[in-house]
mmCIF file of C-alpha atoms and ligand atoms in Angstrom:
data_model
loop_
_atom_site.group_PDB
_atom_site.id
_atom_site.type_symbol
_atom_site.label_atom_id
_atom_site.label_comp_id
_atom_site.label_asym_id
_atom_site.label_seq_id
_atom_site.Cartn_x
_atom_site.Cartn_y
_atom_site.Cartn_z
ATOM 1 C CA MET F 130 0.000 0.000 0.000
ATOM 2 C CA SER F 131 1.250 3.493 -0.841
ATOM 3 C CA TYR F 132 1.445 6.528 1.440
ATOM 4 C CA SER F 133 -1.648 8.633 0.905
ATOM 5 C CA TYR F 134 0.020 12.050 0.953
ATOM 6 C CA GLN F 135 -1.648 15.104 -0.588
ATOM 7 C CA ARG F 136 0.995 17.767 -0.001
ATOM 8 C CA ILE F 137 4.715 16.998 0.092
ATOM 9 C CA VAL F 138 7.873 19.052 0.460
ATOM 10 C CA VAL F 139 10.834 17.642 -1.477
ATOM 11 C CA LYS F 140 14.359 18.885 -0.722
ATOM 12 C CA ILE F 141 17.121 18.155 -3.194
ATOM 13 C CA GLY F 142 20.746 18.515 -2.068
ATOM 14 C CA SER F 143 23.477 20.112 -4.222
ATOM 15 C CA ASN F 144 25.276 16.837 -4.831
ATOM 16 C CA VAL F 145 22.149 15.227 -6.298
ATOM 17 C CA LEU F 146 22.037 17.963 -8.912
ATOM 18 C CA THR F 147 25.727 17.981 -9.786
ATOM 19 C CA LEU F 148 28.136 15.581 -11.430
ATOM 20 C CA PHE F 149 31.464 14.497 -9.939
ATOM 21 C CA ASN F 150 33.227 17.249 -11.899
ATOM 22 C CA GLY F 151 30.960 19.893 -10.334
ATOM 23 C CA LEU F 152 28.946 20.541 -13.491
ATOM 24 C CA PRO F 153 25.133 20.497 -13.233
ATOM 25 C CA ASP F 154 23.719 17.028 -13.869
ATOM 26 C CA LEU F 155 21.069 18.067 -16.398
ATOM 27 C CA GLU F 156 19.839 14.524 -16.936
ATOM 28 C CA ARG F 157 19.242 14.092 -13.228
ATOM 29 C CA ILE F 158 17.441 17.434 -12.932
ATOM 30 C CA ALA F 159 15.253 16.556 -15.933
ATOM 31 C CA HIS F 160 14.442 13.166 -14.406
ATOM 32 C CA LEU F 161 13.543 14.726 -11.037
ATOM 33 C CA VAL F 162 11.247 17.191 -12.811
ATOM 34 C CA ASP F 163 9.625 14.272 -14.703
ATOM 35 C CA GLN F 164 8.987 12.570 -11.369
ATOM 36 C CA ILE F 165 7.455 15.678 -9.841
ATOM 37 C CA ALA F 166 5.261 16.117 -12.920
ATOM 38 C CA ALA F 167 4.082 12.508 -12.523
ATOM 39 C CA LEU F 168 3.205 13.142 -8.876
ATOM 40 C CA LYS F 169 1.251 16.231 -9.831
ATOM 41 C CA LYS F 170 -0.704 14.066 -12.270
ATOM 42 C CA ARG F 171 -1.501 11.794 -9.309
ATOM 43 C CA GLY F 172 -3.028 14.884 -7.686
ATOM 44 C CA LEU F 173 -0.245 15.722 -5.227
ATOM 45 C CA GLU F 174 0.901 19.236 -4.373
ATOM 46 C CA VAL F 175 4.693 19.439 -4.474
ATOM 47 C CA ILE F 176 6.894 22.141 -2.993
ATOM 48 C CA LEU F 177 10.527 21.927 -4.038
ATOM 49 C CA ILE F 178 13.462 23.102 -1.936
ATOM 50 C CA SER F 179 16.410 23.062 -4.293
ATOM 51 C CA SER F 180 20.047 23.633 -3.418
ATOM 52 C CA GLY F 181 22.552 23.921 -6.240
ATOM 53 C CA ALA F 182 23.011 27.652 -6.829
ATOM 54 C CA VAL F 183 26.612 27.697 -5.592
ATOM 55 C CA ALA F 184 27.420 24.425 -7.357
ATOM 56 C CA SER F 185 25.904 25.778 -10.581
ATOM 57 C CA GLY F 186 27.880 29.012 -10.281
ATOM 58 C CA ARG F 187 31.075 27.058 -9.730
ATOM 59 C CA SER F 188 30.587 25.415 -13.102
ATOM 60 C CA MET F 189 30.355 28.824 -14.798
ATOM 61 C CA ILE F 190 33.238 30.839 -13.371
ATOM 62 C CA THR F 191 36.635 30.085 -11.906
ATOM 63 C CA ILE F 192 37.612 32.162 -8.903
ATOM 64 C CA PRO F 193 40.714 31.954 -6.771
ATOM 65 C CA GLU F 194 38.928 32.481 -3.412
ATOM 66 C CA LYS F 195 38.328 29.613 -0.994
ATOM 67 C CA LYS F 196 34.870 28.025 -1.312
ATOM 68 C CA ASP F 197 33.663 29.112 2.173
ATOM 69 C CA ASN F 198 34.551 32.712 1.627
ATOM 70 C CA VAL F 199 31.379 34.816 1.957
ATOM 71 C CA ALA F 200 32.015 36.986 -1.113
ATOM 72 C CA ALA F 201 32.822 33.932 -3.217
ATOM 73 C CA ARG F 202 29.588 32.241 -2.141
ATOM 74 C CA GLN F 203 27.640 35.390 -3.008
ATOM 75 C CA LEU F 204 29.264 35.580 -6.424
ATOM 76 C CA LEU F 205 28.729 31.893 -7.223
ATOM 77 C CA ALA F 206 25.133 31.836 -5.978
ATOM 78 C CA SER F 207 24.238 35.024 -7.799
ATOM 79 C CA ILE F 208 25.452 33.583 -11.099
ATOM 80 C CA GLY F 209 24.364 30.027 -10.410
ATOM 81 C CA GLN F 210 20.805 30.585 -9.146
ATOM 82 C CA ILE F 211 19.671 32.149 -12.422
ATOM 83 C CA LYS F 212 21.020 29.173 -14.347
ATOM 84 C CA LEU F 213 19.452 26.713 -11.927
ATOM 85 C CA ILE F 214 16.001 28.281 -12.056
ATOM 86 C CA ASN F 215 16.147 28.567 -15.855
ATOM 87 C CA THR F 216 16.914 24.873 -16.057
ATOM 88 C CA TYR F 217 13.878 24.104 -13.885
ATOM 89 C CA LEU F 218 11.723 26.490 -15.905
ATOM 90 C CA SER F 219 12.540 24.831 -19.220
ATOM 91 C CA TYR F 220 12.060 21.283 -17.877
ATOM 92 C CA PHE F 221 8.760 22.043 -16.117
ATOM 93 C CA GLU F 222 7.514 23.846 -19.270
ATOM 94 C CA LYS F 223 7.842 20.569 -21.194
ATOM 95 C CA HIS F 224 5.168 19.160 -18.886
ATOM 96 C CA GLY F 225 3.000 22.261 -19.146
ATOM 97 C CA ILE F 226 3.737 23.032 -15.487
ATOM 98 C CA LEU F 227 4.571 26.466 -14.136
ATOM 99 C CA CYS F 228 7.297 26.759 -11.550
ATOM 100 C CA SER F 229 8.294 29.840 -9.551
ATOM 101 C CA GLN F 230 11.394 31.093 -7.798
ATOM 102 C CA VAL F 231 11.139 31.831 -4.061
ATOM 103 C CA LEU F 232 14.332 33.022 -2.392
ATOM 104 C CA VAL F 233 14.292 33.466 1.371
ATOM 105 C CA THR F 234 16.517 34.286 4.335
ATOM 106 C CA LYS F 235 16.187 33.208 7.956
ATOM 107 C CA GLU F 236 14.921 36.687 8.772
ATOM 108 C CA ASP F 237 11.771 36.032 6.713
ATOM 109 C CA PHE F 238 10.634 33.436 9.257
ATOM 110 C CA ARG F 239 11.461 35.217 12.504
ATOM 111 C CA ASP F 240 8.373 37.201 13.371
ATOM 112 C CA ARG F 241 4.875 35.940 12.878
ATOM 113 C CA LEU F 242 3.949 38.617 10.318
ATOM 114 C CA HIS F 243 6.840 37.832 7.957
ATOM 115 C CA TYR F 244 6.205 34.133 8.477
ATOM 116 C CA LEU F 245 2.561 34.494 7.467
ATOM 117 C CA ASN F 246 3.571 36.576 4.415
ATOM 118 C CA ILE F 247 5.698 33.725 3.102
ATOM 119 C CA LYS F 248 3.043 31.174 3.995
ATOM 120 C CA ASN F 249 0.395 33.156 2.069
ATOM 121 C CA CYS F 250 2.715 33.493 -0.920
ATOM 122 C CA LEU F 251 3.318 29.729 -1.055
ATOM 123 C CA GLU F 252 -0.387 28.954 -0.565
ATOM 124 C CA ILE F 253 -1.394 31.179 -3.492
ATOM 125 C CA LEU F 254 1.233 29.523 -5.718
ATOM 126 C CA LEU F 255 -0.071 26.075 -4.795
ATOM 127 C CA LYS F 256 -3.652 27.179 -5.349
ATOM 128 C CA HIS F 257 -2.643 28.070 -8.921
ATOM 129 C CA ARG F 258 -0.927 24.698 -9.407
ATOM 130 C CA VAL F 259 2.526 26.269 -9.533
ATOM 131 C CA VAL F 260 5.525 24.337 -8.205
ATOM 132 C CA PRO F 261 7.426 26.713 -5.895
ATOM 133 C CA VAL F 262 11.186 26.205 -6.213
ATOM 134 C CA ILE F 263 12.597 27.542 -2.964
ATOM 135 C CA ASN F 264 16.224 28.231 -2.100
ATOM 136 C CA GLU F 265 18.019 30.308 0.465
ATOM 137 C CA ASN F 266 18.881 33.749 -0.894
ATOM 138 C CA ASP F 267 22.618 33.139 -0.600
ATOM 139 C CA VAL F 268 23.415 36.541 -2.046
ATOM 140 C CA VAL F 269 22.054 38.401 0.983
ATOM 141 C CA SER F 270 22.164 35.634 3.615
ATOM 142 C CA VAL F 271 25.370 36.242 5.456
ATOM 143 C CA THR F 272 26.522 34.833 8.828
ATOM 144 C CA GLU F 273 23.692 35.147 11.377
ATOM 145 C CA LEU F 274 21.065 35.555 8.646
ATOM 146 C CA MET F 275 21.976 32.156 7.239
ATOM 147 C CA PHE F 276 20.138 28.891 7.704
ATOM 148 C CA THR F 277 22.395 26.075 8.862
ATOM 149 C CA ASP F 278 21.600 24.636 5.450
ATOM 150 C CA ASN F 279 18.638 23.958 3.175
ATOM 151 C CA ASP F 280 17.598 21.000 5.338
ATOM 152 C CA GLU F 281 16.701 23.495 8.058
ATOM 153 C CA LEU F 282 14.793 25.571 5.501
ATOM 154 C CA ALA F 283 12.981 22.468 4.225
ATOM 155 C CA GLY F 284 11.900 21.548 7.777
ATOM 156 C CA LEU F 285 10.555 25.044 8.290
ATOM 157 C CA VAL F 286 8.604 25.039 5.037
ATOM 158 C CA ALA F 287 7.146 21.569 5.668
ATOM 159 C CA SER F 288 5.966 22.710 9.108
ATOM 160 C CA MET F 289 4.682 26.044 7.847
ATOM 161 C CA LEU F 290 2.597 24.466 5.076
ATOM 162 C CA GLU F 291 1.433 21.612 7.314
ATOM 163 C CA ALA F 292 2.784 19.204 4.688
ATOM 164 C CA ASP F 293 1.814 15.544 4.857
ATOM 165 C CA ALA F 294 5.473 14.566 4.464
ATOM 166 C CA LEU F 295 8.973 15.893 3.984
ATOM 167 C CA ILE F 296 11.285 14.030 1.598
ATOM 168 C CA ILE F 297 15.002 14.801 1.775
ATOM 169 C CA LEU F 298 16.964 13.632 -1.246
ATOM 170 C CA SER F 299 20.720 13.306 -0.780
ATOM 171 C CA ASN F 300 23.448 11.178 -2.362
ATOM 172 C CA VAL F 301 23.156 8.314 0.146
ATOM 173 C CA ASP F 302 20.368 5.772 0.659
ATOM 174 C CA GLY F 303 19.460 7.179 4.067
ATOM 175 C CA ILE F 304 21.101 7.450 7.482
ATOM 176 C CA TYR F 305 23.580 4.634 8.037
ATOM 177 C CA THR F 306 24.644 2.983 11.283
ATOM 178 C CA GLY F 307 28.166 4.336 10.591
ATOM 179 C CA ASP F 308 30.182 5.860 7.785
ATOM 180 C CA PRO F 309 28.275 4.887 4.614
ATOM 181 C CA ASN F 310 31.594 4.047 2.911
ATOM 182 C CA LEU F 311 32.511 1.402 5.496
ATOM 183 C CA PRO F 312 31.470 -2.167 4.647
ATOM 184 C CA GLY F 313 29.593 -2.920 7.902
ATOM 185 C CA SER F 314 27.322 0.163 7.740
ATOM 186 C CA VAL F 315 23.657 -0.385 6.973
ATOM 187 C CA VAL F 316 20.728 1.971 6.435
ATOM 188 C CA ILE F 317 18.569 2.622 9.500
ATOM 189 C CA THR F 318 15.074 2.232 8.084
ATOM 190 C CA ASP F 319 12.872 3.264 11.026
ATOM 191 C CA VAL F 320 13.417 6.074 13.487
ATOM 192 C CA ARG F 321 11.103 6.682 16.402
ATOM 193 C CA LYS F 322 11.270 9.136 19.289
ATOM 194 C CA GLY F 323 14.130 8.424 21.678
ATOM 195 C CA ASN F 324 16.200 6.357 19.222
ATOM 196 C CA GLU F 325 19.627 7.092 20.702
ATOM 197 C CA GLU F 326 21.590 4.546 18.650
ATOM 198 C CA ILE F 327 21.214 6.596 15.475
ATOM 199 C CA GLN F 328 23.052 9.648 16.824
ATOM 200 C CA SER F 329 26.292 7.776 17.494
ATOM 201 C CA GLY F 330 26.522 6.439 13.928
ATOM 202 C CA ILE F 331 26.628 9.767 12.214
ATOM 203 C CA SER F 332 30.038 11.064 11.335
ATOM 204 C CA ILE F 333 30.667 14.717 10.607
ATOM 205 C CA SER F 334 31.611 13.999 7.023
ATOM 206 C CA LYS F 335 29.463 15.371 4.227
ATOM 207 C CA SER F 336 29.422 15.265 0.460
ATOM 208 C CA SER F 337 31.708 17.473 -1.609
ATOM 209 C CA SER F 338 29.044 20.104 -2.342
ATOM 210 C CA GLY F 339 26.804 19.762 0.730
ATOM 211 C CA ARG F 340 26.713 22.287 3.583
ATOM 212 C CA GLY F 341 25.304 20.818 6.802
ATOM 213 C CA GLY F 342 25.907 17.087 6.474
ATOM 214 C CA MET F 343 23.910 14.266 8.006
ATOM 215 C CA VAL F 344 24.017 15.743 11.517
ATOM 216 C CA THR F 345 21.709 18.643 10.600
ATOM 217 C CA LYS F 346 19.472 16.304 8.611
ATOM 218 C CA LEU F 347 19.017 14.153 11.718
ATOM 219 C CA GLY F 348 18.309 17.127 14.031
ATOM 220 C CA MET F 349 15.833 18.648 11.612
ATOM 221 C CA ALA F 350 14.109 15.328 10.857
ATOM 222 C CA ASN F 351 13.651 14.593 14.575
ATOM 223 C CA LYS F 352 12.143 18.017 15.136
ATOM 224 C CA VAL F 353 9.783 17.843 12.143
ATOM 225 C CA ALA F 354 8.635 14.322 13.101
ATOM 226 C CA SER F 355 8.027 15.544 16.674
ATOM 227 C CA LEU F 356 5.637 18.132 15.207
ATOM 228 C CA GLY F 357 3.610 15.388 13.512
ATOM 229 C CA ILE F 358 5.126 15.305 10.006
ATOM 230 C CA PRO F 359 6.779 12.118 8.679
ATOM 231 C CA VAL F 360 10.256 12.540 7.167
ATOM 232 C CA HIS F 361 11.922 10.357 4.518
ATOM 233 C CA ILE F 362 15.659 10.540 3.778
ATOM 234 C CA ALA F 363 16.584 8.777 0.546
ATOM 235 C CA ASN F 364 18.918 8.724 -2.424
ATOM 236 C CA GLY F 365 18.005 11.301 -5.073
ATOM 237 C CA LYS F 366 20.536 9.800 -7.480
ATOM 238 C CA LYS F 367 18.332 6.726 -7.876
ATOM 239 C CA ASP F 368 15.877 6.667 -10.763
ATOM 240 C CA HIS F 369 12.182 6.976 -9.897
ATOM 241 C CA ILE F 370 13.062 7.585 -6.267
ATOM 242 C CA LEU F 371 9.952 9.641 -5.459
ATOM 243 C CA SER F 372 7.433 7.054 -6.604
ATOM 244 C CA LEU F 373 9.534 4.262 -5.067
ATOM 245 C CA ILE F 374 9.326 6.051 -1.700
ATOM 246 C CA LEU F 375 5.626 6.795 -1.960
ATOM 247 C CA ASP F 376 4.850 3.225 -3.036
ATOM 248 C CA LYS F 377 7.048 1.855 -0.190
ATOM 249 C CA LYS F 378 9.281 0.019 -2.639
ATOM 250 C CA ILE F 379 12.713 1.222 -1.592
ATOM 251 C CA GLU F 380 14.821 1.003 1.524
ATOM 252 C CA HIS F 381 15.514 4.406 3.059
ATOM 253 C CA THR F 382 15.287 6.156 6.449
ATOM 254 C CA TYR F 383 11.785 6.907 7.685
ATOM 255 C CA PHE F 384 11.069 9.085 10.741
ATOM 256 C CA HIS F 385 7.731 8.151 12.279
ATOM 257 C CA PRO F 386 5.601 11.204 13.087
ATOM 258 C CA GLU F 387 4.430 11.944 16.610
ATOM 259 C CA LYS F 388 1.081 13.575 17.410
ATOM 260 C CA GLN F 389 0.177 16.569 15.184
ATOM 261 C CA VAL F 390 0.545 19.971 16.870
ATOM 262 C CA SER F 391 -1.134 23.263 15.937
ATOM 263 C CA GLY F 392 0.243 25.552 13.208
ATOM 264 C CA LYS F 393 1.239 28.177 15.782
ATOM 265 C CA LYS F 394 3.151 25.624 17.824
ATOM 266 C CA LYS F 395 5.003 24.549 14.672
ATOM 267 C CA TRP F 396 6.046 28.154 14.134
ATOM 268 C CA ILE F 397 7.271 28.472 17.743
ATOM 269 C CA ALA F 398 9.308 25.279 17.349
ATOM 270 C CA HIS F 399 11.271 26.802 14.487
ATOM 271 C CA ALA F 400 11.359 30.494 15.435
ATOM 272 C CA TRP F 401 12.160 30.375 19.155
ATOM 273 C CA GLU F 402 15.898 30.892 18.798
ATOM 274 C CA SER F 403 15.261 34.510 17.902
ATOM 275 C CA ALA F 404 13.125 35.096 21.043
ATOM 276 C CA THR F 405 14.095 38.233 22.955
ATOM 277 C CA GLY F 406 12.034 38.141 26.159
ATOM 278 C CA SER F 407 12.810 35.780 29.022
ATOM 279 C CA ILE F 408 11.528 34.811 32.455
ATOM 280 C CA THR F 409 12.499 32.427 35.229
ATOM 281 C CA ILE F 410 10.012 30.190 37.050
ATOM 282 C CA ASN F 411 9.979 28.276 40.346
ATOM 283 C CA GLN F 412 10.241 24.509 40.839
ATOM 284 C CA GLY F 413 6.467 23.974 41.111
ATOM 285 C CA ALA F 414 5.793 25.733 37.798
ATOM 286 C CA LYS F 415 8.659 23.818 36.186
ATOM 287 C CA GLU F 416 7.166 20.492 37.267
ATOM 288 C CA VAL F 417 3.791 21.519 35.846
ATOM 289 C CA LEU F 418 5.300 22.404 32.463
ATOM 290 C CA LEU F 419 7.363 19.222 32.315
ATOM 291 C CA SER F 420 4.452 17.001 33.394
ATOM 292 C CA GLY F 421 3.167 16.668 29.827
ATOM 293 C CA GLN F 422 -0.312 17.677 30.989
ATOM 294 C CA ALA F 423 -2.289 20.436 29.292
ATOM 295 C CA ARG F 424 -1.418 23.073 31.925
ATOM 296 C CA SER F 425 -0.655 26.747 31.245
ATOM 297 C CA LEU F 426 1.998 28.901 32.939
ATOM 298 C CA LEU F 427 0.397 31.144 35.596
ATOM 299 C CA PRO F 428 2.224 34.257 36.887
ATOM 300 C CA VAL F 429 2.223 32.837 40.419
ATOM 301 C CA GLY F 430 5.028 30.533 39.229
ATOM 302 C CA ILE F 431 7.205 33.344 37.810
ATOM 303 C CA THR F 432 10.223 34.337 39.893
ATOM 304 C CA GLU F 433 11.669 37.029 37.625
ATOM 305 C CA VAL F 434 11.012 38.788 34.333
ATOM 306 C CA CYS F 435 14.577 38.960 33.024
ATOM 307 C CA SER F 436 14.112 40.829 29.747
ATOM 308 C CA ASP F 437 11.366 42.794 28.065
ATOM 309 C CA PHE F 438 8.754 41.469 25.652
ATOM 310 C CA LYS F 439 5.426 42.480 24.165
ATOM 311 C CA LYS F 440 2.138 40.602 23.953
ATOM 312 C CA GLY F 441 2.491 38.008 21.152
ATOM 313 C CA ASP F 442 6.303 37.712 21.407
ATOM 314 C CA ILE F 443 7.995 34.361 21.895
ATOM 315 C CA ILE F 444 9.682 34.224 25.301
ATOM 316 C CA ARG F 445 12.241 31.885 26.840
ATOM 317 C CA ILE F 446 11.142 30.148 30.040
ATOM 318 C CA MET F 447 14.026 29.129 32.303
ATOM 319 C CA ASP F 448 14.380 27.622 35.768
ATOM 320 C CA THR F 449 16.057 29.591 38.551
ATOM 321 C CA SER F 450 19.494 28.340 37.412
ATOM 322 C CA PHE F 451 18.728 29.888 33.988
ATOM 323 C CA LYS F 452 18.418 26.485 32.327
ATOM 324 C CA LEU F 453 16.059 26.712 29.364
ATOM 325 C CA ILE F 454 12.887 24.657 29.838
ATOM 326 C CA GLY F 455 10.754 25.800 26.965
ATOM 327 C CA VAL F 456 9.428 28.708 24.970
ATOM 328 C CA GLY F 457 5.998 30.130 24.413
ATOM 329 C CA ILE F 458 3.929 33.047 23.204
ATOM 330 C CA ALA F 459 3.334 35.751 25.836
ATOM 331 C CA GLU F 460 -0.350 36.533 26.418
ATOM 332 C CA TYR F 461 0.644 39.975 27.768
ATOM 333 C CA GLY F 462 3.725 42.202 27.937
ATOM 334 C CA ALA F 463 6.669 42.255 30.364
ATOM 335 C CA ASP F 464 5.279 45.198 32.413
ATOM 336 C CA LYS F 465 2.093 43.348 33.339
ATOM 337 C CA ALA F 466 4.072 40.136 33.914
ATOM 338 C CA ARG F 467 6.309 42.003 36.413
ATOM 339 C CA GLU F 468 3.284 43.395 38.286
ATOM 340 C CA ARG F 469 1.828 39.876 38.533
ATOM 341 C CA THR F 470 5.050 37.995 39.348
ATOM 342 C CA GLY F 471 4.448 35.478 42.173
ATOM 343 C CA ILE F 472 0.806 36.557 42.580
ATOM 344 C CA LYS F 473 -2.176 34.195 42.429
ATOM 345 C CA GLY F 474 -5.430 34.745 40.539
ATOM 346 C CA HIS F 475 -4.141 36.212 37.267
ATOM 347 C CA LYS F 476 -4.539 35.004 33.710
ATOM 348 C CA ALA F 477 -1.862 32.625 32.348
ATOM 349 C CA LEU F 478 1.207 34.288 30.819
ATOM 350 C CA VAL F 479 1.730 31.378 28.414
ATOM 351 C CA HIS F 480 -1.183 29.232 27.341
ATOM 352 C CA TYR F 481 -0.547 25.493 27.046
ATOM 353 C CA ASN F 482 -1.362 25.518 23.314
ATOM 354 C CA TYR F 483 1.412 28.019 22.733
ATOM 355 C CA PHE F 484 4.099 26.402 24.868
ATOM 356 C CA TYR F 485 6.900 24.350 23.303
ATOM 357 C CA LEU F 486 9.232 22.177 25.333
ATOM 358 C CA VAL F 487 12.879 22.503 24.272
ATOM 359 C CA ASP F 488 14.890 19.237 24.520
HETATM 360 N N1 ADP Q 613 25.712 7.931 9.245
HETATM 361 C C1 ADP Q 613 25.639 8.521 8.029
HETATM 362 N N2 ADP Q 613 24.716 8.104 7.132
HETATM 363 C C2 ADP Q 613 24.634 8.683 5.906
HETATM 364 N N3 ADP Q 613 25.420 9.693 5.494
HETATM 365 C C3 ADP Q 613 26.355 10.172 6.347
HETATM 366 C C4 ADP Q 613 26.516 9.601 7.651
HETATM 367 N N4 ADP Q 613 27.490 10.272 8.268
HETATM 368 C C5 ADP Q 613 27.934 11.202 7.394
HETATM 369 N N5 ADP Q 613 27.277 11.147 6.225
HETATM 370 C C6 ADP Q 613 27.547 12.023 5.059
HETATM 371 O O1 ADP Q 613 26.478 12.965 4.872
HETATM 372 C C7 ADP Q 613 26.401 13.261 3.469
HETATM 373 C C8 ADP Q 613 25.067 13.914 3.151
HETATM 374 O O2 ADP Q 613 24.993 15.225 3.730
HETATM 375 P P1 ADP Q 613 25.241 16.529 2.835
HETATM 376 O O3 ADP Q 613 26.596 16.468 2.281
HETATM 377 O O4 ADP Q 613 24.889 17.724 3.621
HETATM 378 O O5 ADP Q 613 24.202 16.275 1.656
HETATM 379 P P2 ADP Q 613 23.190 17.201 0.865
HETATM 380 O O6 ADP Q 613 23.993 18.002 -0.078
HETATM 381 O O7 ADP Q 613 22.328 16.190 0.188
HETATM 382 O O8 ADP Q 613 22.438 18.046 1.837
HETATM 383 C C9 ADP Q 613 26.622 11.931 2.821
HETATM 384 O O9 ADP Q 613 27.082 12.042 1.486
HETATM 385 C C10 ADP Q 613 27.658 11.252 3.733
HETATM 386 O O10 ADP Q 613 28.949 11.446 3.248
HETATM 387 N N1 VHF Q 614 21.687 27.523 -0.924
HETATM 388 C C1 VHF Q 614 22.841 26.752 -1.325
HETATM 389 C C2 VHF Q 614 22.776 25.336 -0.789
HETATM 390 C C3 VHF Q 614 23.130 25.187 0.650
HETATM 391 C C4 VHF Q 614 22.874 23.772 1.169
HETATM 392 O O1 VHF Q 614 22.234 23.587 2.196
HETATM 393 O O2 VHF Q 614 23.318 22.752 0.351
HETATM 394 P P1 VHF Q 614 22.985 21.204 0.610
HETATM 395 O O3 VHF Q 614 23.616 20.771 1.919
HETATM 396 O O4 VHF Q 614 23.573 20.526 -0.557
HETATM 397 O O5 VHF Q 614 21.496 21.036 0.618
HETATM 398 C C5 VHF Q 614 22.919 26.656 -2.847
HETATM 399 O O6 VHF Q 614 21.893 26.756 -3.521
HETATM 400 O O7 VHF Q 614 24.013 26.452 -3.338
#
């Protein structure tokens, strides 16, 4: 039996789209587009996260700078992205499908308003049967504005669009028990919450053109699965990989989804690192939040409002030793929270539905 997904996010890594010599693998790109077109015929909505701008640029110009140099990356991506998107455009056109270019930075996901702007943009594209081709805007994404890599971006988009699944295509068959090049290593096919064994197998190595490596794929996949979205990691170099995954006919790594959470909670899970406000809470409040029960954070449990925030901001919730417990959306601002600190009978500062436990 096949997976009955309606909306999927597919992320394709640089190395899937490039040949050993660094030149774009046009046959592979054409074949991936054919597969996406076939899925659209089956009635699926597909959102594509495509790396490959830097790799494409590298095939067009020779520069003396080191590959991690910021200016070099900007130059290569600026040249390469236009080539990449033109390649997609011409291949999708052959199927009578429109594709679009969406370039984003981490900043576009930080506050709720920007986040909803992007979400609305992607929804309108999907409504008009367009395949969004999303990449990080490497030309303006520098240092702290950068995603760890496109796997992080793919996780964000899958959560934002409440996708039925996220498929990560790399140049390996999935996550292996050890270095994929060593003879004893095998693909881990099923990952469930609390699977510790998987972490130890992952080495820090990555492919020649990749950015984050398998470590970020694992972290992102765990997070996305914890928000209720299944994640597949498979080999994009294999022919017909997308239908083989969907029809359960190929071995790869599958992350089982946990219970679905609300759209707002999905946003908090991805955006909390940019939270500004923070509070500390006492032991009783900490136990309540960690109990797993649907209990909100009342101001009686607050011990200190450490930094300012407004109603609607994401705040960090720490214990009295400043250890982070979780994050949540503030129902009112820091001034009111200070007035109510340690006092009974006031409305919750963070509602249970808008609280996210940080591991
Ligand atoms: N345990 C592991 N299982 C699979 N791949 C691993 C593992 N440890 C390290 N890797 C490396 O991670 C690479 C994939 O990550 P990355 O280079 O970022 O790919 P992509 O460009 O597809 O994002 C593989 O080519 C492999 O060399
Ligand atoms: N945005 C960059 C890709 C960065 C990245 O995450 O690459 P990869 O690890 O191959 O998915 C580009 O288009 O070259």
